[in-house]
Amino acid sequence: MITRLTVFCGSTPGADPRWVPLAREVGAELARRGIGMVYGAGGGGLMGAVAQGALDAGGEVVGVIPSFMIEREWGREDLTEVHVVETMHERKALMADLTSAFLALPGGVGTLEEVFEVWTWRQIGLLDKPVGFLDADGFWTPLLDALRGISEAGFMSQASLDDVVVAPDLDSALAGLEARGTGTRMLRPVT
């Protein structure tokens, strides 16, 4: 069972007005289900919306943020827990330690970097926690099509593609993540 879910998503709201309400509802639904949320402690964009949705619904929200981002006033202090670290590497390792699974909502290059890193860690045996993409309204479909092309070209195994959860809604995403087994630990240190 998923006890905490790390959510990766955009630090901006994006151009489409659908994404902010989606993020807020994901946070609220996690809270209603008693699933804690781990995220990068940002206050803006989809990050702020998903955290606010969870907080407004009485959920646990754990933020992990590097000190340089606090200096730039990018973080939030009104979370259940805030962990301040020194580097981005420490941030991602702690987020991985604190969670049962990972889910990417719409976002940009930072979101991609985070989800690809934990997906890679899973593939090479550094952690046993499942990874997924919330493909709401087909947001991730172009990326997933490109990944299928990379697999067909022989640079990614079909098993890697099959291992990641791709779901159009939160219910399906959570079911898929739970079906892959929620990990309890990092298998090897990543820092």
Short mmCIF file of C-alpha atoms in Angstrom, two decimals:
data_model
loop_
_atom_site.label_atom_id
_atom_site.label_comp_id
_atom_site.label_asym_id
_atom_site.label_seq_id
_atom_site.Cartn_x
_atom_site.Cartn_y
_atom_site.Cartn_z
CA MET A 1 0.00 0.00 0.00
CA ILE A 2 1.17 3.50 -0.79
CA THR A 3 1.66 5.48 2.41
CA ARG A 4 3.46 8.43 0.81
CA LEU A 5 3.65 9.44 -2.83
CA THR A 6 6.34 11.68 -4.27
CA VAL A 7 4.80 14.03 -6.82
CA PHE A 8 6.93 15.63 -9.51
CA CYS A 9 5.31 18.52 -11.40
CA GLY A 10 5.81 21.98 -12.83
CA SER A 11 6.94 24.93 -10.75
CA THR A 12 4.85 27.11 -13.09
CA PRO A 13 1.14 26.76 -13.92
CA GLY A 14 1.74 26.04 -17.59
CA ALA A 15 -0.19 27.56 -20.48
CA ASP A 16 -3.27 25.34 -20.19
CA PRO A 17 -5.72 26.32 -17.43
CA ARG A 18 -6.60 22.62 -16.84
CA TRP A 19 -3.38 21.80 -15.02
CA VAL A 20 -3.72 23.87 -11.83
CA PRO A 21 -7.14 22.40 -10.90
CA LEU A 22 -5.83 18.92 -11.77
CA ALA A 23 -2.85 19.35 -9.45
CA ARG A 24 -5.02 20.73 -6.65
CA GLU A 25 -7.43 17.78 -6.98
CA VAL A 26 -4.57 15.25 -6.98
CA GLY A 27 -3.34 16.71 -3.70
CA ALA A 28 -6.83 16.72 -2.21
CA GLU A 29 -7.53 13.15 -3.28
CA LEU A 30 -4.25 11.90 -1.83
CA ALA A 31 -5.25 13.52 1.48
CA ARG A 32 -8.73 11.98 1.35
CA ARG A 33 -7.14 8.55 0.86
CA GLY A 34 -4.72 9.07 3.75
CA ILE A 35 -1.70 9.08 1.43
CA GLY A 36 1.00 11.54 2.44
CA MET A 37 2.64 13.61 -0.26
CA VAL A 38 6.34 14.29 -0.73
CA TYR A 39 7.42 17.00 -3.14
CA GLY A 40 10.07 19.66 -3.73
CA ALA A 41 8.53 22.23 -1.32
CA GLY A 42 7.89 24.81 -4.03
CA GLY A 43 5.19 27.41 -3.61
CA GLY A 44 4.35 28.26 -7.20
CA GLY A 45 2.75 26.63 -10.20
CA LEU A 46 1.53 23.07 -10.06
CA MET A 47 3.84 22.39 -7.11
CA GLY A 48 2.04 24.97 -5.03
CA ALA A 49 -1.37 23.78 -6.24
CA VAL A 50 -0.83 20.10 -5.44
CA ALA A 51 0.51 20.97 -1.98
CA GLN A 52 -2.36 23.37 -1.29
CA GLY A 53 -4.91 20.79 -2.38
CA ALA A 54 -3.47 18.27 0.07
CA LEU A 55 -3.18 20.78 2.91
CA ASP A 56 -6.72 22.09 2.42
CA ALA A 57 -8.00 18.51 2.67
CA GLY A 58 -6.04 17.90 5.89
CA GLY A 59 -3.29 15.81 4.31
CA GLU A 60 0.35 15.32 5.17
CA VAL A 61 2.69 17.30 2.90
CA VAL A 62 6.43 16.79 3.24
CA GLY A 63 8.68 19.19 1.36
CA VAL A 64 12.37 18.77 0.59
CA ILE A 65 14.20 21.84 -0.65
CA PRO A 66 17.82 22.95 -1.08
CA SER A 67 18.87 26.02 0.91
CA PHE A 68 19.67 28.04 -2.23
CA MET A 69 16.00 27.79 -3.24
CA ILE A 70 14.92 29.11 0.14
CA GLU A 71 17.31 32.03 -0.32
CA ARG A 72 15.47 32.78 -3.58
CA GLU A 73 12.14 32.51 -1.71
CA TRP A 74 10.92 29.58 -3.85
CA GLY A 75 9.82 27.41 -0.94
CA ARG A 76 6.90 27.06 1.46
CA GLU A 77 7.06 26.97 5.23
CA ASP A 78 3.44 25.97 5.94
CA LEU A 79 3.90 22.26 5.21
CA THR A 80 3.60 19.33 7.60
CA GLU A 81 7.38 18.91 7.41
CA VAL A 82 10.09 20.84 5.57
CA HIS A 83 13.53 19.30 5.13
CA VAL A 84 16.26 21.72 4.07
CA VAL A 85 19.24 20.15 2.32
CA GLU A 86 22.31 21.58 0.65
CA THR A 87 22.25 20.06 -2.85
CA MET A 88 19.83 18.86 -5.48
CA HIS A 89 21.35 15.39 -5.16
CA GLU A 90 20.57 15.34 -1.43
CA ARG A 91 17.07 16.57 -2.19
CA LYS A 92 16.30 13.75 -4.61
CA ALA A 93 17.85 11.07 -2.40
CA LEU A 94 15.83 12.21 0.63
CA MET A 95 12.63 12.40 -1.40
CA ALA A 96 13.28 8.83 -2.54
CA ASP A 97 13.85 7.71 1.05
CA LEU A 98 10.64 9.32 2.30
CA THR A 99 8.26 7.82 -0.27
CA SER A 100 6.57 4.60 -1.38
CA ALA A 101 6.19 5.53 -5.07
CA PHE A 102 6.62 8.35 -7.59
CA LEU A 103 4.16 10.08 -9.94
CA ALA A 104 4.82 12.75 -12.56
CA LEU A 105 2.10 15.31 -13.26
CA PRO A 106 2.48 17.82 -16.10
CA GLY A 107 5.76 19.69 -15.90
CA GLY A 108 8.90 20.66 -17.75
CA VAL A 109 12.54 19.74 -17.83
CA GLY A 110 12.89 19.61 -14.03
CA THR A 111 9.96 17.22 -13.78
CA LEU A 112 11.44 15.08 -16.53
CA GLU A 113 14.85 15.04 -14.90
CA GLU A 114 13.37 13.93 -11.58
CA VAL A 115 11.12 11.20 -12.94
CA PHE A 116 13.75 9.85 -15.32
CA GLU A 117 16.30 9.68 -12.54
CA VAL A 118 14.13 7.59 -10.21
CA TRP A 119 12.98 5.44 -13.14
CA THR A 120 16.63 4.82 -13.97
CA TRP A 121 17.42 4.04 -10.33
CA ARG A 122 14.62 1.45 -10.40
CA GLN A 123 15.89 -0.11 -13.62
CA ILE A 124 19.46 -0.48 -12.36
CA GLY A 125 18.41 -1.77 -8.95
CA LEU A 126 19.12 1.23 -6.71
CA LEU A 127 15.54 1.34 -5.44
CA ASP A 128 12.44 -0.83 -5.55
CA LYS A 129 9.77 1.89 -5.65
CA PRO A 130 7.39 2.15 -8.65
CA VAL A 131 7.28 5.12 -11.00
CA GLY A 132 4.40 6.52 -13.02
CA PHE A 133 3.15 9.26 -15.30
CA LEU A 134 -0.28 10.81 -14.84
CA ASP A 135 -1.14 11.15 -18.53
CA ALA A 136 -4.14 13.43 -17.98
CA ASP A 137 -5.65 14.53 -21.29
CA GLY A 138 -2.70 12.88 -23.07
CA PHE A 139 -0.13 15.33 -21.70
CA TRP A 140 2.69 12.76 -21.63
CA THR A 141 1.63 10.90 -24.82
CA PRO A 142 4.16 12.62 -27.14
CA LEU A 143 6.97 11.80 -24.72
CA LEU A 144 5.80 8.21 -24.35
CA ASP A 145 5.61 7.85 -28.13
CA ALA A 146 9.22 9.06 -28.34
CA LEU A 147 10.23 6.52 -25.69
CA ARG A 148 8.59 3.73 -27.69
CA GLY A 149 10.68 4.87 -30.67
CA ILE A 150 13.81 4.75 -28.51
CA SER A 151 12.87 1.23 -27.46
CA GLU A 152 12.28 0.16 -31.07
CA ALA A 153 15.72 1.57 -31.92
CA GLY A 154 17.23 -0.77 -29.31
CA PHE A 155 18.24 1.78 -26.69
CA MET A 156 15.59 0.92 -24.11
CA SER A 157 14.12 -2.42 -23.22
CA GLN A 158 10.44 -3.19 -23.56
CA ALA A 159 10.60 -4.35 -19.93
CA SER A 160 11.59 -0.81 -18.87
CA LEU A 161 8.65 0.64 -20.76
CA ASP A 162 6.28 -1.94 -19.32
CA ASP A 163 7.51 -1.26 -15.78
CA VAL A 164 6.49 2.41 -15.69
CA VAL A 165 2.85 3.17 -14.93
CA VAL A 166 1.02 5.34 -17.44
CA ALA A 167 -2.50 6.29 -16.43
CA PRO A 168 -5.08 8.88 -17.50
CA ASP A 169 -6.36 9.52 -13.96
CA LEU A 170 -5.23 9.27 -10.35
CA ASP A 171 -7.31 6.17 -9.55
CA SER A 172 -5.64 4.21 -12.34
CA ALA A 173 -2.22 5.60 -11.50
CA LEU A 174 -2.44 4.57 -7.86
CA ALA A 175 -3.76 1.13 -8.79
CA GLY A 176 -0.90 0.65 -11.25
CA LEU A 177 1.72 1.79 -8.75
CA GLU A 178 0.35 -0.53 -6.07
CA ALA A 179 0.28 -3.44 -8.54
CA ARG A 180 4.00 -2.98 -9.12
CA GLY A 181 4.63 -3.17 -5.40
CA THR A 182 5.52 -0.26 -3.24
CA GLY A 183 9.09 -0.23 -2.15
CA THR A 184 10.12 0.31 1.40
CA ARG A 185 13.71 1.30 1.01
CA MET A 186 16.53 2.44 -1.15
CA LEU A 187 18.46 -0.65 -2.12
CA ARG A 188 21.77 1.20 -2.36
CA PRO A 189 22.82 4.74 -1.46
CA VAL A 190 22.55 7.18 -4.35
CA THR A 191 24.53 10.12 -2.97
#
